[in-house]
Coordinates of C-alpha atoms in Angstrom, one line a residue:
Chain A
X1 CA 82.4 120.1 97.0
X2 CA 79.9 116.9 98.1
X3 CA 77.3 116.8 95.8
X4 CA 74.8 114.1 96.3
X5 CA 71.1 113.4 94.6
X6 CA 68.1 112.0 95.0
X7 CA 70.4 109.7 96.8
X8 CA 67.0 106.5 98.2
X9 CA 68.1 103.9 100.5
X10 CA 65.8 101.2 102.3
X11 CA 67.1 98.4 104.4
X12 CA 64.8 95.8 103.5
X13 CA 61.2 97.2 103.2
X14 CA 62.3 100.0 105.7
X15 CA 62.9 102.5 103.4
X16 CA 65.6 105.2 105.3
X17 CA 66.2 107.4 102.5
X18 CA 64.1 109.5 100.3
X19 CA 65.1 111.3 97.7
X20 CA 67.8 112.9 99.1
X21 CA 69.9 115.6 97.6
X22 CA 72.4 118.2 99.4
X23 CA 75.2 120.2 98.7
X24 CA 77.9 120.2 100.6
X25 CA 80.7 123.2 100.3
X26 CA 84.3 122.6 101.0
X27 CA 85.3 124.1 104.1
X28 CA 83.9 124.2 107.4
X29 CA 82.5 121.9 109.8
X30 CA 79.2 120.7 108.5
X31 CA 76.7 118.4 111.4
X32 CA 74.3 116.2 111.2
X33 CA 71.1 117.0 113.5
X34 CA 68.4 114.5 114.1
X35 CA 66.1 112.5 115.7
X36 CA 67.3 108.5 116.4
X37 CA 66.3 106.5 112.3
X38 CA 66.5 110.0 110.5
X39 CA 69.3 108.8 108.6
X40 CA 72.4 111.2 109.4
X41 CA 74.6 107.5 109.8
X42 CA 73.0 106.6 106.6
X43 CA 73.9 109.0 104.6
X44 CA 77.8 109.9 106.1
X45 CA 78.3 105.9 105.1
X46 CA 76.3 106.7 101.3
X47 CA 78.8 109.1 100.6
X48 CA 81.7 107.0 101.8
X49 CA 80.4 104.1 99.4
X50 CA 80.6 101.8 103.2
X51 CA 77.2 100.9 101.9
X52 CA 75.0 101.1 98.4
X53 CA 72.7 103.1 97.5
X54 CA 69.4 101.7 95.8
X55 CA 69.1 104.8 93.9
X56 CA 70.6 107.6 93.1
X57 CA 74.6 109.2 93.3
X58 CA 77.2 110.6 95.7
X59 CA 80.4 112.5 94.4
X60 CA 83.4 114.3 96.0
X61 CA 85.0 116.2 93.9
X62 CA 83.7 115.2 91.6
X63 CA 84.6 111.2 91.7
X64 CA 81.8 109.4 91.7
X65 CA 81.9 107.5 95.1
X66 CA 80.4 103.6 93.9
X67 CA 82.8 103.9 90.8
X68 CA 85.6 105.5 91.9
X69 CA 88.9 103.1 92.7
X70 CA 88.8 102.1 96.4
X71 CA 92.7 103.4 97.2
X72 CA 91.7 107.1 95.1
X73 CA 88.9 107.5 96.9
X74 CA 90.6 106.6 100.2
X75 CA 93.2 109.4 100.1
X76 CA 91.0 112.1 99.5
X77 CA 87.8 111.0 102.4
X78 CA 87.7 109.4 105.0
X79 CA 84.7 107.9 107.3
X80 CA 84.2 106.7 111.1
X81 CA 81.7 105.2 112.3
X82 CA 80.1 104.3 116.1
X83 CA 80.9 101.5 117.2
X84 CA 84.8 100.5 116.4
X85 CA 85.4 97.0 117.2
X86 CA 88.9 95.4 117.2
X87 CA 89.2 92.3 118.0
X88 CA 93.1 91.6 116.1
X89 CA 95.3 93.0 119.0
X90 CA 97.4 96.3 118.1
X91 CA 99.5 99.1 119.8
X92 CA 98.1 102.9 118.9
X93 CA 101.1 103.1 116.7
X94 CA 100.3 100.2 114.3
X95 CA 96.6 101.9 114.5
X96 CA 97.0 105.2 113.7
X97 CA 99.8 103.6 111.5
X98 CA 97.1 101.8 109.3
X99 CA 95.6 105.3 108.2
X100 CA 99.0 105.1 105.8
X101 CA 97.9 102.4 103.5
X102 CA 95.9 104.1 101.3
X103 CA 99.6 106.7 100.6
X104 CA 102.4 104.1 101.4
X105 CA 100.2 100.7 100.7
X106 CA 101.6 99.5 105.3
X107 CA 105.8 100.2 103.7
X108 CA 105.4 103.6 105.5
X109 CA 108.3 106.6 104.9
X110 CA 109.2 109.1 106.7
X111 CA 106.8 111.2 105.7
X112 CA 104.2 108.8 106.5
X113 CA 106.0 108.9 110.3
X114 CA 105.5 111.9 110.2
X115 CA 102.2 112.0 110.0
X116 CA 101.7 109.9 112.7
X117 CA 103.7 111.8 115.2
X118 CA 101.8 114.2 114.2
X119 CA 98.3 113.4 114.7
X120 CA 99.2 111.2 117.6
X121 CA 100.2 114.3 118.9
X122 CA 97.2 115.6 118.0
X123 CA 94.9 113.5 120.3
X124 CA 97.3 113.5 123.7
X125 CA 98.1 109.6 122.9
X126 CA 101.8 109.9 123.1
X127 CA 101.7 108.9 126.2
X128 CA 99.9 105.2 125.5
X129 CA 101.2 104.7 121.6
X130 CA 102.5 101.7 122.8
X131 CA 100.0 100.9 124.5
X132 CA 97.6 98.2 122.9
X133 CA 94.1 99.1 122.0
X134 CA 92.5 96.5 124.0
X135 CA 94.6 97.7 127.6
X136 CA 92.9 101.4 126.5
X137 CA 89.5 102.9 128.2
X138 CA 86.8 103.7 125.8
X139 CA 87.6 107.6 125.6
X140 CA 91.0 106.8 125.0
X141 CA 90.1 104.2 122.4
X142 CA 88.0 107.1 120.6
X143 CA 90.7 109.1 119.8
X144 CA 93.0 106.5 118.4
X145 CA 90.7 105.9 116.0
X146 CA 90.1 109.4 115.5
X147 CA 93.2 109.7 114.9
X148 CA 94.1 107.2 112.5
X149 CA 92.0 108.2 110.3
X150 CA 93.6 112.1 110.9
X151 CA 96.9 109.7 109.9
X152 CA 94.9 109.3 106.9
X153 CA 95.5 113.4 105.7
X154 CA 92.5 113.7 103.7
X155 CA 90.5 117.2 102.0
X156 CA 87.1 115.0 104.0
X157 CA 86.9 113.4 107.0
X158 CA 83.3 111.3 108.4
X159 CA 82.7 111.1 111.3
X160 CA 79.8 109.5 113.2
X161 CA 79.8 110.4 116.4
X162 CA 82.8 111.4 117.1
X163 CA 82.0 112.8 121.2
X164 CA 80.4 109.4 121.7
X165 CA 82.3 107.6 125.4
X166 CA 84.3 111.4 125.2
X167 CA 84.6 113.0 129.0
X168 CA 83.3 116.4 128.6
X169 CA 87.1 117.6 128.1
X170 CA 88.4 115.5 125.2
X171 CA 84.3 116.6 124.0
X172 CA 85.5 119.8 124.2
X173 CA 89.9 118.6 122.8
X174 CA 88.0 117.4 120.0
X175 CA 85.0 119.6 118.6
X176 CA 88.4 122.3 119.1
X177 CA 90.4 120.2 116.6
X178 CA 88.4 119.4 114.6
X179 CA 88.1 123.4 114.2
X180 CA 91.2 123.7 113.7
X181 CA 91.3 120.8 110.7
X182 CA 88.8 122.4 109.0
X183 CA 90.0 126.1 109.9
X184 CA 93.7 125.6 109.7
X185 CA 94.2 122.7 107.9
X186 CA 91.5 123.4 105.0
X187 CA 89.7 120.1 105.8
X188 CA 85.7 119.8 105.2
X189 CA 84.6 118.2 108.2
X190 CA 81.0 116.1 108.4
X191 CA 80.2 114.7 111.7
X192 CA 76.9 113.1 113.1
X193 CA 76.9 115.0 116.1
X194 CA 73.4 114.3 119.3
X195 CA 74.8 117.0 121.6
X196 CA 73.4 119.9 119.4
X197 CA 74.7 122.7 121.8
X198 CA 78.2 121.0 120.4
X199 CA 76.9 121.5 116.7
X200 CA 76.2 125.2 117.8
X201 CA 79.2 126.8 118.7
X202 CA 81.5 124.6 117.0
X203 CA 79.9 124.0 113.1
X204 CA 80.1 126.3 109.8
X205 CA 76.9 124.8 108.6
X206 CA 74.1 122.5 110.2
X207 CA 71.7 120.0 108.2
X208 CA 69.0 118.6 110.1
X209 CA 67.6 116.4 108.7
X210 CA 63.6 113.9 110.2
X211 CA 62.7 111.2 108.5
X212 CA 64.7 110.5 105.7
X213 CA 64.4 114.1 104.1
X214 CA 66.4 116.5 104.7
X215 CA 64.2 119.7 107.5
X216 CA 66.9 121.5 107.1
X217 CA 70.0 122.9 106.0
X218 CA 71.5 126.5 106.6
X219 CA 73.7 128.4 109.7
X220 CA 73.5 128.0 112.9
X221 CA 72.0 131.2 113.6
X222 CA 69.0 130.4 111.1
X223 CA 68.5 126.7 112.3
X224 CA 69.5 126.4 115.7
X225 CA 66.2 128.8 116.4
X226 CA 63.8 127.5 119.2
X227 CA 60.5 126.1 116.3
X228 CA 63.0 124.8 113.9
X229 CA 64.4 123.0 116.5
X230 CA 60.9 121.9 117.9
X231 CA 59.7 120.5 115.1
X232 CA 62.3 118.3 114.0
X233 CA 62.4 117.0 118.0
X234 CA 59.2 117.6 118.2
X235 CA 60.3 119.3 121.9
X236 CA 60.5 122.0 123.2
X237 CA 63.2 123.8 122.9
X238 CA 64.3 127.5 123.9
X239 CA 68.0 128.7 122.5
X240 CA 69.3 131.7 123.8
X241 CA 72.3 133.5 123.2
X242 CA 75.0 133.8 126.1
X243 CA 78.6 134.8 124.8
X244 CA 77.5 135.2 121.5
X245 CA 76.1 131.0 121.0
X246 CA 73.0 130.0 121.0
X247 CA 72.3 127.7 123.3
X248 CA 69.7 125.4 123.1
X249 CA 68.1 125.2 126.5
X250 CA 65.8 121.3 127.1
X251 CA 66.5 120.1 130.5
X252 CA 63.9 121.3 132.4
Chain B
X1 CA 115.0 90.4 117.0
X2 CA 118.3 88.7 119.9
X3 CA 114.8 86.9 121.5
X4 CA 113.7 85.9 118.0
X5 CA 117.0 84.2 116.9
X6 CA 116.8 82.6 120.3
X7 CA 113.6 81.0 119.6
X8 CA 115.0 79.7 115.9
X9 CA 117.6 78.2 118.1
X10 CA 115.5 76.9 120.7
X11 CA 112.8 75.4 117.4
X12 CA 116.1 74.2 115.1
X13 CA 118.7 72.0 118.5
X14 CA 114.0 70.3 118.8
X15 CA 114.3 69.4 114.9
X16 CA 118.2 68.4 115.1
X17 CA 117.0 66.1 118.7
X18 CA 114.6 64.8 115.4
X19 CA 116.9 64.0 113.7
X20 CA 118.2 61.5 116.4
X21 CA 114.9 60.0 118.5
X22 CA 113.5 56.5 117.2
X23 CA 113.0 53.0 116.3
X24 CA 115.8 53.3 114.2
X25 CA 119.6 53.4 115.9
X26 CA 121.1 56.7 113.7
X27 CA 123.7 57.8 115.9
X28 CA 125.9 61.2 115.2
X29 CA 128.9 58.9 114.8
X30 CA 127.9 56.7 112.8
X31 CA 126.9 59.2 110.5
X32 CA 130.6 60.8 110.7
X33 CA 132.1 57.9 109.9
X34 CA 129.4 57.3 107.1
X35 CA 127.5 54.5 107.9
X36 CA 125.9 53.7 105.5
X37 CA 122.6 51.8 107.3
X38 CA 122.8 55.0 109.7
X39 CA 122.7 57.6 106.8
X40 CA 119.1 55.5 105.0
X41 CA 117.9 55.9 108.1
X42 CA 118.4 59.8 107.4
X43 CA 117.9 60.7 104.6
X44 CA 114.8 58.9 103.9
X45 CA 113.2 59.0 106.8
X46 CA 114.5 61.3 109.5
X47 CA 115.5 64.6 107.1
X48 CA 111.9 64.2 105.7
X49 CA 110.3 63.3 108.6
X50 CA 111.6 66.5 110.5
X51 CA 111.7 68.8 107.8
X52 CA 107.8 67.6 107.3
X53 CA 107.4 68.9 110.3
X54 CA 109.2 72.5 110.9
X55 CA 106.8 72.8 107.3
X56 CA 104.0 72.3 108.5
X57 CA 103.5 73.1 111.9
X58 CA 104.7 76.7 110.8
X59 CA 102.3 76.8 107.8
X60 CA 99.1 75.5 109.6
X61 CA 100.5 78.2 113.0
X62 CA 100.2 80.8 110.0
X63 CA 96.9 79.3 108.7
X64 CA 94.9 79.8 112.1
X65 CA 96.7 83.1 111.8
X66 CA 94.6 83.9 109.5
X67 CA 91.6 82.3 109.7
X68 CA 91.8 84.4 112.7
X69 CA 91.9 87.2 111.7
X70 CA 90.2 87.5 108.5
X71 CA 87.4 86.3 110.0
X72 CA 87.5 88.4 113.3
X73 CA 88.1 86.1 116.1
X74 CA 89.9 84.7 118.6
X75 CA 88.4 81.3 118.6
X76 CA 88.5 80.2 114.8
X77 CA 91.5 77.7 112.8
X78 CA 90.5 75.9 110.3
X79 CA 89.9 72.7 112.5
X80 CA 86.4 74.5 113.7
X81 CA 85.2 76.7 110.4
X82 CA 84.4 73.2 108.2
X83 CA 87.9 74.1 107.0
X84 CA 89.9 71.4 107.5
X85 CA 87.0 68.5 107.5
X86 CA 86.0 69.8 103.7
X87 CA 89.5 68.5 102.9
X88 CA 88.8 65.0 103.7
X89 CA 85.6 65.2 102.3
X90 CA 87.2 67.1 98.8
X91 CA 90.2 64.1 99.5
X92 CA 87.2 61.2 99.9
X93 CA 85.8 62.1 96.9
X94 CA 88.5 62.5 94.5
X95 CA 89.7 58.6 96.3
X96 CA 86.0 57.8 95.2
X97 CA 85.9 58.9 91.3
X98 CA 89.4 59.4 90.6
X99 CA 91.6 56.9 92.3
X100 CA 94.4 56.9 90.5
X101 CA 94.7 60.6 89.7
X102 CA 98.3 62.1 91.6
X103 CA 98.8 64.0 95.1
X104 CA 98.2 67.0 93.5
X105 CA 95.5 66.2 92.1
X106 CA 93.6 65.3 95.0
X107 CA 95.1 68.4 96.9
X108 CA 94.2 70.4 94.6
X109 CA 90.0 68.4 95.1
X110 CA 90.6 69.8 99.2
X111 CA 91.4 72.8 98.4
X112 CA 88.4 73.4 96.2
X113 CA 86.0 71.7 99.3
X114 CA 88.2 73.6 101.8
X115 CA 87.5 76.8 100.2
X116 CA 83.2 75.4 99.6
X117 CA 83.4 74.8 103.6
X118 CA 84.6 77.8 104.5
X119 CA 81.5 79.6 102.9
X120 CA 79.8 77.6 103.8
X121 CA 80.6 78.4 107.7
X122 CA 80.6 82.2 106.5
X123 CA 77.4 82.0 105.1
X124 CA 76.1 80.2 108.2
X125 CA 77.7 83.3 110.9
X126 CA 76.0 85.9 108.3
X127 CA 72.6 84.5 108.9
X128 CA 73.4 83.9 112.6
X129 CA 74.2 87.5 114.4
X130 CA 75.8 86.0 116.9
X131 CA 75.5 88.6 120.3
X132 CA 79.5 85.2 121.7
X133 CA 82.1 85.2 119.6
X134 CA 82.5 82.6 121.8
X135 CA 79.7 80.7 119.1
X136 CA 81.0 81.7 116.7
X137 CA 83.7 78.1 117.0
X138 CA 81.2 76.1 118.9
X139 CA 79.3 76.8 115.5
X140 CA 82.1 75.9 113.6
X141 CA 82.8 72.5 116.0
X142 CA 79.0 71.2 114.3
X143 CA 79.0 72.1 111.2
X144 CA 83.0 70.3 111.2
X145 CA 81.4 66.9 112.6
X146 CA 77.8 67.4 110.3
X147 CA 81.0 67.3 107.1
X148 CA 83.0 64.8 109.1
X149 CA 79.3 62.2 109.5
X150 CA 78.4 62.8 106.0
X151 CA 82.4 61.7 105.5
X152 CA 82.6 58.8 107.6
X153 CA 79.7 57.5 106.0
X154 CA 80.4 57.6 102.9
X155 CA 84.0 56.0 103.6
X156 CA 81.9 53.2 105.7
X157 CA 80.0 52.5 102.3
X158 CA 82.8 52.1 100.3
X159 CA 85.1 51.3 102.8
X160 CA 87.3 53.5 102.2
X161 CA 87.5 54.4 106.3
X162 CA 91.6 53.0 107.2
X163 CA 91.9 55.7 104.6
X164 CA 89.9 58.5 106.1
X165 CA 91.7 58.3 109.1
X166 CA 95.0 58.7 107.5
X167 CA 93.3 61.6 106.8
X168 CA 92.0 62.9 110.0
X169 CA 94.8 61.8 112.1
X170 CA 97.9 63.9 112.8
X171 CA 101.1 61.2 112.5
X172 CA 103.8 61.6 110.5
X173 CA 106.0 58.1 111.4
X174 CA 104.6 57.4 107.0
X175 CA 106.2 60.9 106.4
X176 CA 109.1 59.1 104.1
X177 CA 111.5 61.1 100.8
X178 CA 109.3 61.6 98.2
X179 CA 106.6 61.3 100.3
X180 CA 105.8 65.2 102.1
X181 CA 107.6 67.7 98.9
X182 CA 104.1 68.6 98.5
X183 CA 104.1 70.2 101.8
X184 CA 107.2 73.0 100.8
X185 CA 103.7 74.0 98.3
X186 CA 101.9 74.8 101.9
X187 CA 104.9 76.8 103.3
X188 CA 105.1 78.6 100.0
X189 CA 101.4 80.0 100.6
X190 CA 101.9 80.8 104.0
X191 CA 105.2 82.6 102.9
X192 CA 102.5 84.8 101.0
X193 CA 100.4 85.6 104.1
X194 CA 103.3 87.1 105.0
X195 CA 103.5 90.0 102.3
X196 CA 100.3 90.5 101.7
X197 CA 100.2 90.8 105.7
X198 CA 99.2 94.7 106.1
X199 CA 96.1 94.0 103.8
X200 CA 95.3 90.7 105.9
X201 CA 95.3 92.7 109.0
X202 CA 93.5 96.5 107.3
X203 CA 91.2 93.2 106.0
X204 CA 90.5 92.0 110.2
X205 CA 89.5 95.9 110.9
X206 CA 86.6 95.3 109.7
X207 CA 85.2 96.1 106.5
X208 CA 84.2 99.4 107.0
X209 CA 87.4 101.1 108.3
X210 CA 89.7 98.7 105.6
X211 CA 87.3 100.2 103.1
X212 CA 88.2 103.9 103.8
X213 CA 91.2 102.8 103.6
X214 CA 90.7 101.8 100.4
X215 CA 90.7 98.2 100.6
X216 CA 88.9 95.5 98.6
X217 CA 87.8 94.1 102.0
X218 CA 85.8 90.4 100.7
X219 CA 88.2 90.3 98.4
X220 CA 91.2 90.0 101.0
X221 CA 89.1 88.1 102.6
X222 CA 88.5 85.4 99.7
X223 CA 92.2 85.5 99.3
X224 CA 92.7 84.9 102.4
X225 CA 90.8 82.7 103.2
X226 CA 91.9 80.1 99.8
X227 CA 95.6 80.0 101.4
X228 CA 94.1 78.9 104.8
X229 CA 92.3 76.0 102.5
X230 CA 95.3 75.3 100.3
X231 CA 97.3 75.1 103.4
X232 CA 95.3 72.6 105.2
X233 CA 95.1 70.9 101.8
X234 CA 98.3 69.8 101.8
X235 CA 98.8 69.1 105.1
X236 CA 95.5 67.0 105.7
X237 CA 96.8 64.9 102.6
X238 CA 100.2 64.6 103.5
X239 CA 100.6 64.5 107.7
X240 CA 96.4 64.7 108.1
X241 CA 94.7 66.8 111.1
X242 CA 96.5 69.2 113.3
X243 CA 94.5 70.0 115.7
X244 CA 94.4 73.1 117.9
X245 CA 98.4 74.4 116.5
X246 CA 96.4 77.4 114.4
X247 CA 94.7 78.0 117.6
X248 CA 96.8 78.3 120.9
X249 CA 100.1 79.2 118.4
X250 CA 98.0 82.7 117.1
X251 CA 96.6 83.2 120.7
X252 CA 99.3 82.6 122.7
X253 CA 101.9 85.0 120.2
X254 CA 99.1 87.7 120.7
X255 CA 99.4 87.8 124.1
X256 CA 102.7 88.5 124.5
X257 CA 102.9 90.7 120.8
X258 CA 99.4 91.9 119.6
X259 CA 98.4 91.0 116.1
X260 CA 99.5 93.1 114.0
X261 CA 100.2 90.7 110.8
X262 CA 103.7 91.2 109.9
X263 CA 105.6 91.9 113.5
X264 CA 103.5 88.2 114.6
X265 CA 104.3 85.6 111.0
X266 CA 107.6 84.9 112.4
X267 CA 107.0 84.3 116.3
X268 CA 103.9 82.0 114.9
X269 CA 105.8 80.2 111.9
X270 CA 109.2 79.3 114.4
X271 CA 106.7 78.3 117.6
X272 CA 104.2 75.7 115.6
X273 CA 107.7 74.4 113.7
X274 CA 108.9 73.8 117.5
X275 CA 105.1 72.5 119.2
X276 CA 105.1 70.0 116.7
X277 CA 108.8 68.9 117.0
X278 CA 108.4 68.9 120.8
X279 CA 104.8 66.7 120.5
X280 CA 106.3 64.8 117.7
X281 CA 109.4 64.0 119.2
X282 CA 107.2 63.2 122.4
X283 CA 104.5 61.3 121.4
X284 CA 108.6 59.1 119.9
X285 CA 109.8 58.2 123.1
X286 CA 106.1 58.8 125.6
X287 CA 105.4 54.5 125.7
X288 CA 108.8 53.5 122.6
X289 CA 109.0 51.4 120.6
X290 CA 105.4 52.3 119.5
X291 CA 105.2 56.6 118.3
X292 CA 102.2 58.3 119.7
X293 CA 100.2 59.8 117.0
X294 CA 101.1 63.7 116.2
X295 CA 97.0 64.2 116.7
X296 CA 97.2 62.7 120.5
X297 CA 100.0 64.4 122.0
X298 CA 98.4 68.0 120.0
X299 CA 94.8 67.1 121.1
X300 CA 95.4 66.7 124.7
X301 CA 98.2 69.2 125.0
X302 CA 96.4 71.5 122.7
X303 CA 92.5 71.0 124.6
X304 CA 93.9 72.4 128.0
X305 CA 96.3 74.9 126.4
X306 CA 93.0 76.3 125.2
X307 CA 90.8 76.1 128.0
X308 CA 93.4 78.4 130.0
X309 CA 93.1 80.5 127.0
X310 CA 89.0 80.8 127.4
X311 CA 89.7 81.3 131.0
X312 CA 92.1 84.5 130.6
X313 CA 89.3 86.5 128.2
X314 CA 86.2 85.3 130.0
X315 CA 88.0 87.2 132.9
X316 CA 88.7 90.1 130.6
X317 CA 86.5 90.7 129.5
X318 CA 84.6 90.6 133.4

């Protein structure tokens, strides 16, 4: 359970989050959607203690994220941000192996190795395991980073636009993978997504944000409606139900 | 592993050769026969010089790797981050303030100044966000130039230019028994970097990923730079500045092996030692009976290799 209360954050004079309160139960996939600059990524970074709030608090299973020791939190919660620029040349297996750092502090046990192999298989990276990251395509690199946070084996998984750089096939595979991680492994997955149809088809909950506030939160059926999306994005969006899934139409 | 053994054997060969190159004649036969003069030169001069080369080469190369990992830039080393020049300034200040201080106190002051210089460099980088990674070493070279100019000015005023030159010019001709042992401390620091290798590699993944993995990123970066400052100060006070070593050795090892520090450190140490041994031997034979200082040989060789590395990285980026 993640409890966010009265969170405020501004960068210089520009406020990014205004008094955000939200509670996210354990399990399932929660997608954060909303226009650019709504504060989605900032909220995700605050939950993962990558940045410090101006005021307000975040607790993860009762742990205050700004006070909990780094290694303790790192065994419960993992985050992957959008831009991951590596200067160091590491192989895919080495990078994924560092996902085990909170557990092993570098000395990999057989369990660690098994977790690394599982994560590599999950993301179909086994054939590329011994390649250097700088020899991979953008999409392969993105999958390697996701494999790293998966190997971290935390209850909470926070991903900022994990579908970036992925083609349709791998975007779909990524969403299915995250859904199965939530369903089968009981993980709580929180995503920032730009593609509202992926959010609609795979989420258990959608949190819509706008101008630094929570605009609406609920199930896909409650959020993916022409009125709500139209107001959220300030454009006309039609919604059709196709094969039991609510699809937003905004391409025409 | 066997390739590393071969590299160690090559370095040992160079180290052995280093014992028998120089003005005074030392021969294996003389040593075996117990000739007094041969033994004297060996123990008082050649052996200390060889050990000084091994220790400074290995620890400076590791310091370069560590700098690159924690600053997250391929093209930095203590010589272009303000670290080395600040260490020289610290030594000068100690010479002025406490001329009689033991060399370890001078070294400590040098390390303190080196830390402060690196911190200044990082503060500048934070204020001037640079799009091109190549600009980072450029800023460092400018800062180093300013610090060196200040050092030279003060030294000139107090008639200490000779002393400063001894630090800026990496030169091992003056290494004798009793004048190099501080380098063991530098090597111990570099070994510490190996022990904490995983932490540094994780810190090198960037602040966000390192924090997500539970690492106190700022503290680990500070520890890394403290090790670099200490190693640099030790090397500057005993043999003088050795340019390019910390730059080219880690980059070449990285091309072959990658940057997982735990794996790279032994290679970087061995290659660094081999490179300075080779350059020092070259400097001793190239215009014998005179010596070309190690710093000069490495400056010529290193700048050439550095150019190739830059051009390569441009090709890869394009």
